[in-house]
């Protein structure tokens, strides 16, 4: 009998490795180049270029805003590292860049400690306040003639938890510390712009003067990002072009996706692992599809179940998407939905089904998990059923439903 050890040893020896640098697919890895973020790096350079003058007296601040996975962290980190280098080598100016994650360090005190640690500045063990630590940091920079750029990533967490005085102290530092040369500059990274607009005006006006927006990636942008990662992390010719097209079309913002590079890279990485596990020397479309359904299991299951629905159930679903799109609301009343269904069925030259049948369809769609229903509470005349979609309104879903309707209509003809 073959021992378990032999089986393991054989499988290890014969396994095909197509990912040569796994670390380059990890979310923390910052590549040397960030396709489609070159302009943002230039904009950051523009904001901080006065620090290179040698006699810079003012500090700078800028807010970076964008959805998750739009490259905010990676871009700012890459900028910081390169800016430090260029300042020293080409201008003989000392600039230090420090990146603080405010999710992990969400109080003023923890932020001050983190900056001090990054500068290797020993803090006396007697309990100093955060304000005192900031003063020490400033004096340290002054003594060594250093300008500091602090990136405050996930800054929304600090804004949501800190009290007004702390926020005020941090962002209006040089109202509190008197200095001839203001040595500490900031990059505030926030996930959505509204967290800034909720702020007190005196703080908001102070930080939101300069804003750099990071839009969600379009599919051709994701394609370039993925291609670059493939070159860095995979063996030559190990990834089929269809894989890149599939992933970038799935997540591209212009194709109805969320424009999130992190998920796109994660899908690529997982597709690579699946291919390796199956012993395939090349990552193929099928591996990418499997990876995608692992990452989005519920959505995939629901989308699969659409192919079992019949024509009028699909028309009802399409009608729901249409009214939700029109009304920009999250839910619609049964009455409105039914009216839309009737008119849509007629557009397709179909005789609309009767009310009881439509109710039955709704029940079926609810069982599949694609819609939710609830009874309206107080505040509405009578009681009515409110219907909502349980998936995000997504153009791809809409297109897919339409495609299924067309298939059903054709097979009837
Ligand atoms: N233009 C790009 N080129 C290459 N890789 C990119 C690019 N943009 C983002 N990435 C990669 O995508 C992942 C997510 O990016 P990043 O963490 O910078 O996004 P983020 O906007 O800061 O998201 P969050 O708000 O969730 O922190 C990282 O692995 C990053 O390296």
XYZ file of C-alpha atoms and ligand atoms in Angstrom:
444
model
C 0.000 0.000 0.000
C 1.259 3.482 -0.846
C 1.773 5.498 2.305
C 0.205 8.885 2.884
C 3.723 10.306 3.076
C 4.556 8.959 -0.397
C 1.361 10.391 -1.811
C 2.216 13.782 -0.353
C 5.791 13.590 -1.577
C 4.678 12.604 -5.111
C 2.133 15.339 -5.321
C 4.646 17.937 -4.123
C 7.193 16.820 -6.715
C 4.780 16.700 -9.623
C 2.880 19.885 -8.792
C 3.100 22.579 -11.439
C 4.022 25.962 -10.094
C 2.836 28.764 -12.268
C 2.949 31.559 -9.699
C 6.601 32.413 -9.227
C 6.251 35.364 -6.816
C 3.210 34.871 -4.622
C 4.121 37.885 -2.481
C 3.563 40.130 -5.500
C -0.103 39.190 -5.469
C -0.582 40.026 -1.797
C -2.744 43.073 -0.936
C 0.139 44.750 0.932
C 2.550 44.603 -1.962
C 3.213 47.978 -3.580
C 4.556 47.569 -7.117
C 7.143 49.934 -8.597
C 4.587 51.121 -11.131
C 0.882 51.730 -10.745
C -0.738 51.804 -14.159
C -3.371 54.536 -14.488
C -2.351 56.281 -11.312
C 0.641 58.133 -12.789
C -1.390 61.359 -12.999
C -2.368 61.098 -9.328
C 1.287 60.695 -8.361
C 2.100 63.799 -10.387
C -0.703 65.709 -8.640
C 0.730 64.708 -5.265
C 4.156 65.875 -6.429
C 2.603 69.200 -7.336
C 1.097 69.580 -3.844
C 4.388 68.907 -2.078
C 6.882 70.387 -4.522
C 7.427 73.489 -2.351
C 9.019 71.293 0.314
C 11.905 70.755 -2.087
C 12.783 74.435 -2.194
C 15.078 74.084 0.810
C 13.684 77.135 2.591
C 10.073 75.861 2.724
C 8.238 77.305 5.712
C 4.688 76.134 5.157
C 3.234 72.702 5.645
C 0.888 71.178 3.065
C -2.211 69.068 3.277
C -4.253 67.198 0.779
C -7.217 64.839 0.928
C -7.360 61.680 -1.158
C -10.880 60.405 -1.713
C -12.079 57.261 -3.414
C -13.931 54.009 -3.047
C -12.298 50.911 -1.732
C -9.727 49.246 -4.019
C -9.090 52.323 -6.139
C -5.389 52.370 -5.286
C -5.374 55.150 -2.682
C -3.040 53.418 -0.247
C -0.730 51.973 -2.890
C -0.448 55.286 -4.745
C 0.267 57.339 -1.648
C 2.845 54.832 -0.384
C 4.608 54.753 -3.724
C 4.540 58.537 -3.904
C 5.964 58.832 -0.366
C 8.812 56.444 -1.013
C 9.774 58.051 -4.324
C 9.401 61.597 -3.033
C 11.713 60.896 -0.074
C 14.306 59.532 -2.481
C 14.097 62.305 -5.043
C 14.179 64.994 -2.324
C 17.399 63.607 -0.900
C 19.176 62.656 -4.122
C 18.157 65.456 -6.444
C 17.521 68.359 -4.065
C 19.583 67.528 -0.996
C 16.478 68.065 1.153
C 15.510 65.703 3.947
C 11.917 64.541 3.656
C 10.558 61.687 5.694
C 7.339 59.875 4.811
C 5.310 58.040 7.443
C 2.178 56.006 6.774
C -0.284 55.601 9.657
C -3.352 53.421 9.475
C -6.028 55.125 11.560
C -8.070 51.961 11.777
C -5.291 50.393 13.801
C -4.214 53.645 15.481
C -7.464 55.444 15.951
C -6.719 57.833 18.788
C -4.589 60.946 18.706
C -2.293 59.326 21.237
C -1.768 56.164 19.162
C -1.176 58.225 16.027
C 1.468 60.300 17.806
C 3.157 57.104 19.074
C 3.143 55.573 15.628
C 4.800 58.626 14.073
C 7.405 58.725 16.838
C 8.138 55.011 16.347
C 8.553 55.429 12.612
C 11.046 58.240 13.253
C 12.782 56.071 15.876
C 12.250 58.870 18.313
C 12.386 57.568 21.881
C 9.418 58.704 23.927
C 9.969 58.991 27.687
C 7.981 56.423 29.574
C 6.435 59.026 31.892
C 2.927 59.585 30.608
C 3.156 62.285 27.946
C -0.005 63.496 26.329
C -0.476 63.120 22.574
C -0.113 66.885 22.235
C 3.260 66.756 24.005
C 4.424 63.910 21.772
C 3.528 65.966 18.691
C 5.586 68.863 20.078
C 8.507 66.512 20.622
C 8.180 65.231 17.070
C 8.185 68.749 15.705
C 11.271 69.710 17.743
C 13.057 66.569 16.612
C 12.355 67.443 12.956
C 13.467 71.019 13.551
C 16.772 69.940 15.056
C 17.513 67.695 12.096
C 16.042 69.957 9.425
C 13.574 67.330 8.212
C 10.160 67.796 6.611
C 7.678 65.112 7.493
C 4.779 63.924 5.341
C 2.294 61.913 7.376
C -0.254 59.885 5.436
C -3.300 59.242 7.629
C -4.925 56.275 5.947
C -8.530 55.303 6.759
C -8.782 58.733 8.318
C -12.581 58.329 8.580
C -12.074 56.009 11.560
C -10.270 58.734 13.443
C -12.907 61.298 12.472
C -15.668 59.002 13.667
C -14.147 58.185 17.026
C -12.004 61.115 18.154
C -13.463 64.123 19.920
C -13.552 67.548 18.293
C -10.572 68.888 20.241
C -8.391 66.010 19.114
C -9.434 66.360 15.482
C -8.869 70.074 15.721
C -5.445 69.634 17.254
C -4.335 67.138 14.628
C -5.462 68.982 11.534
C -4.726 72.495 12.799
C -1.472 71.495 14.393
C 0.308 74.748 13.719
C -2.428 76.781 15.379
C -1.404 74.907 18.520
C 2.341 74.629 18.099
C 4.180 77.821 17.270
C 6.847 77.255 14.681
C 8.810 79.299 12.193
C 9.045 76.351 9.843
C 5.975 74.159 9.768
C 7.527 70.762 9.371
C 4.588 68.370 9.450
C 2.455 67.977 6.320
C -0.496 65.649 5.834
C -2.105 63.372 3.310
C -5.569 62.441 4.578
C -6.920 59.315 2.929
C -10.669 58.856 3.212
C -12.953 56.274 1.808
C -15.926 58.373 0.936
C -16.145 62.080 0.610
C -19.175 62.436 2.871
C -17.136 61.731 6.007
C -15.345 64.999 5.334
C -18.467 66.941 4.579
C -19.920 65.928 7.935
C -17.085 67.739 9.673
C -17.224 71.029 11.412
C -16.570 73.812 8.895
C -13.490 75.148 10.623
C -11.850 71.765 10.196
C -13.323 70.920 6.821
C -12.232 74.133 5.160
C -8.806 73.622 6.553
C -8.258 70.161 5.097
C -10.512 69.935 2.078
C -8.928 72.791 0.167
C -7.009 70.338 -1.951
C -8.764 67.163 -2.933
C -7.567 64.417 -5.241
C -10.256 61.994 -6.330
C -9.583 58.383 -7.198
C -12.324 57.121 -9.491
C -13.205 53.422 -9.656
C -11.229 51.625 -12.366
C -12.663 51.025 -15.813
C -12.309 47.594 -17.333
C -9.453 48.512 -19.672
C -7.595 50.032 -16.717
C -8.063 46.867 -14.668
C -6.838 44.908 -17.658
C -3.531 46.848 -17.647
C -3.193 46.516 -13.861
C -3.723 42.762 -14.054
C -1.388 42.384 -17.016
C 1.363 44.125 -15.104
C 0.803 41.857 -12.077
C 0.852 38.784 -14.305
C 4.247 39.818 -15.687
C 5.570 40.318 -12.174
C 4.107 37.309 -10.418
C 3.489 34.499 -12.924
C 5.690 32.395 -15.168
C 5.883 33.525 -18.784
C 2.766 32.698 -20.815
C 1.111 31.147 -17.776
C -2.072 33.238 -17.952
C -4.447 33.141 -20.861
C -5.521 36.548 -22.137
C -9.187 35.552 -21.768
C -8.627 35.393 -18.001
C -7.585 39.035 -17.883
C -10.463 40.066 -20.091
C -12.967 38.142 -18.002
C -11.775 39.581 -14.690
C -11.467 43.137 -15.954
C -14.918 42.970 -17.578
C -16.387 41.536 -14.393
C -15.065 44.303 -12.148
C -14.678 47.230 -14.574
C -16.787 50.148 -13.426
C -17.878 50.926 -16.982
C -19.165 47.361 -17.283
C -21.306 47.608 -14.170
C -18.670 46.278 -11.746
C -17.307 48.039 -8.668
C -13.973 49.128 -10.200
C -12.047 47.561 -7.300
C -8.477 46.551 -8.177
C -8.027 44.601 -4.949
C -10.822 42.138 -5.782
C -9.625 41.896 -9.379
C -6.097 40.954 -8.219
C -7.522 38.576 -5.614
C -9.541 36.821 -8.325
C -6.436 36.522 -10.504
C -4.428 35.116 -7.621
C -7.107 32.585 -6.744
C -7.489 31.570 -10.396
C -3.729 30.879 -10.403
C -4.023 28.727 -7.294
C -6.939 26.761 -8.751
C -4.980 26.152 -11.974
C -1.979 24.946 -9.943
C -4.172 22.649 -7.874
C -5.665 21.160 -11.026
C -2.183 20.641 -12.445
C -2.784 22.970 -15.379
C 0.348 24.757 -16.682
C -1.793 27.708 -17.789
C -4.506 29.721 -16.015
C -7.612 29.443 -18.180
C -10.968 31.191 -18.334
C -12.602 28.368 -16.444
C -10.206 28.843 -13.513
C -11.044 32.546 -13.436
C -14.756 31.761 -13.418
C -14.312 29.320 -10.558
C -12.267 31.884 -8.648
C -14.919 34.490 -9.257
C -17.715 32.329 -7.949
C -15.660 31.519 -4.840
C -15.127 35.197 -4.179
C -18.778 36.050 -4.899
C -20.508 32.780 -4.019
C -24.016 34.075 -3.359
C -24.155 36.249 -6.420
C -23.015 33.418 -8.627
C -25.570 31.040 -7.157
C -28.357 33.525 -7.705
C -27.251 34.296 -11.241
C -27.124 30.566 -12.001
C -30.648 30.137 -10.734
C -31.915 32.771 -13.183
C -31.509 30.280 -15.997
C -34.274 28.155 -14.408
C -36.831 30.927 -14.310
C -39.591 31.174 -16.864
C -40.316 34.083 -19.137
C -42.823 35.955 -16.994
C -40.780 35.589 -13.825
C -37.893 37.173 -15.701
C -40.093 39.956 -17.051
C -41.257 40.672 -13.511
C -37.651 40.876 -12.361
C -36.738 43.158 -15.229
C -39.730 45.343 -14.364
C -38.499 45.583 -10.783
C -35.048 46.715 -11.909
C -36.637 49.252 -14.235
C -38.811 50.882 -11.552
C -35.975 50.893 -9.042
C -33.757 52.580 -11.596
C -36.417 55.120 -12.469
C -37.421 55.958 -8.921
C -33.873 55.789 -7.493
C -35.533 54.199 -4.436
C -34.588 50.966 -2.681
C -38.051 49.462 -2.737
C -41.302 49.762 -4.623
C -44.891 48.959 -3.819
C -46.452 45.860 -5.264
C -48.929 48.067 -7.172
C -46.218 50.064 -8.947
C -44.284 46.925 -9.744
C -47.326 45.240 -11.190
C -48.104 48.232 -13.427
C -44.553 48.190 -14.735
C -44.729 44.441 -15.264
C -47.941 44.754 -17.283
C -46.513 47.437 -19.535
C -43.218 45.558 -19.983
C -45.011 42.297 -20.827
C -46.961 44.186 -23.503
C -43.722 45.615 -24.895
C -42.613 42.028 -25.412
C -46.001 41.215 -27.005
C -46.846 38.960 -24.096
C -50.217 38.772 -22.392
C -49.598 39.878 -18.770
C -50.366 37.226 -16.149
C -53.099 37.841 -13.569
C -52.527 39.299 -10.134
C -52.550 35.992 -8.210
C -50.050 34.514 -10.632
C -47.778 37.578 -10.317
C -47.904 37.131 -6.549
C -46.838 33.538 -6.975
C -43.869 34.630 -9.156
C -42.832 37.075 -6.503
C -42.845 34.323 -3.914
C -40.611 32.185 -6.117
C -38.136 35.036 -6.676
C -38.011 35.531 -2.941
C -37.237 31.860 -2.337
C -34.314 32.075 -4.774
C -33.025 35.017 -2.793
C -33.014 37.593 -5.548
C -35.698 39.818 -4.053
C -36.990 40.756 -0.627
C -40.525 41.632 0.314
C -41.986 43.188 3.417
C -45.306 44.582 4.533
C -45.414 48.358 4.724
C -45.767 49.578 8.279
C -47.335 52.740 9.578
C -47.183 55.880 7.490
C -48.650 54.354 4.357
C -52.331 54.128 3.648
C -53.481 50.530 4.057
C -50.967 47.741 4.074
C -49.075 46.997 0.954
C -46.203 44.749 -0.009
C -42.896 46.498 -0.628
C -40.457 44.787 -2.958
C -36.712 45.300 -3.166
C -33.783 43.659 -4.906
C -31.425 41.722 -2.640
C -28.423 42.232 -4.931
C -26.839 45.534 -5.753
C -28.390 47.121 -8.827
C -25.847 46.106 -11.362
C -25.857 46.578 -15.105
C -24.449 43.110 -15.657
C -27.320 41.533 -13.796
C -29.767 43.583 -15.826
C -28.061 42.577 -19.091
C -28.071 38.948 -18.057
C -31.801 38.995 -17.298
C -32.479 40.637 -20.641
C -30.402 37.998 -22.363
C -32.411 35.264 -20.647
C -35.686 36.918 -21.685
C -34.526 37.022 -25.305
C -33.582 33.333 -25.164
C -37.065 32.427 -23.827
C -38.829 34.597 -26.426
C -36.802 33.046 -29.247
C -37.492 29.514 -28.122
C -41.247 30.314 -28.120
C -41.183 31.702 -31.653
N -3.097 51.245 -10.443
C -2.750 50.123 -9.832
N -1.775 49.339 -10.317
C -1.428 48.197 -9.691
N -1.985 47.751 -8.573
C -2.964 48.486 -8.040
C -3.400 49.704 -8.630
N -4.396 50.225 -7.882
C -4.582 49.376 -6.867
N -3.734 48.339 -6.950
C -3.657 47.213 -6.025
O -4.972 46.922 -5.587
C -5.000 46.662 -4.183
C -5.887 47.661 -3.495
O -5.332 48.947 -3.589
P -5.283 49.959 -2.361
O -5.172 49.225 -1.062
O -4.280 51.002 -2.660
O -6.759 50.556 -2.475
P -7.456 51.608 -1.517
O -8.137 52.586 -2.418
O -6.499 52.148 -0.528
O -8.555 50.711 -0.819
P -9.132 50.826 0.699
O -9.937 52.087 0.739
O -9.988 49.603 0.819
O -7.962 50.809 1.608
C -3.554 46.698 -3.725
O -3.047 45.391 -3.751
C -2.872 47.563 -4.776
O -1.520 47.226 -4.905
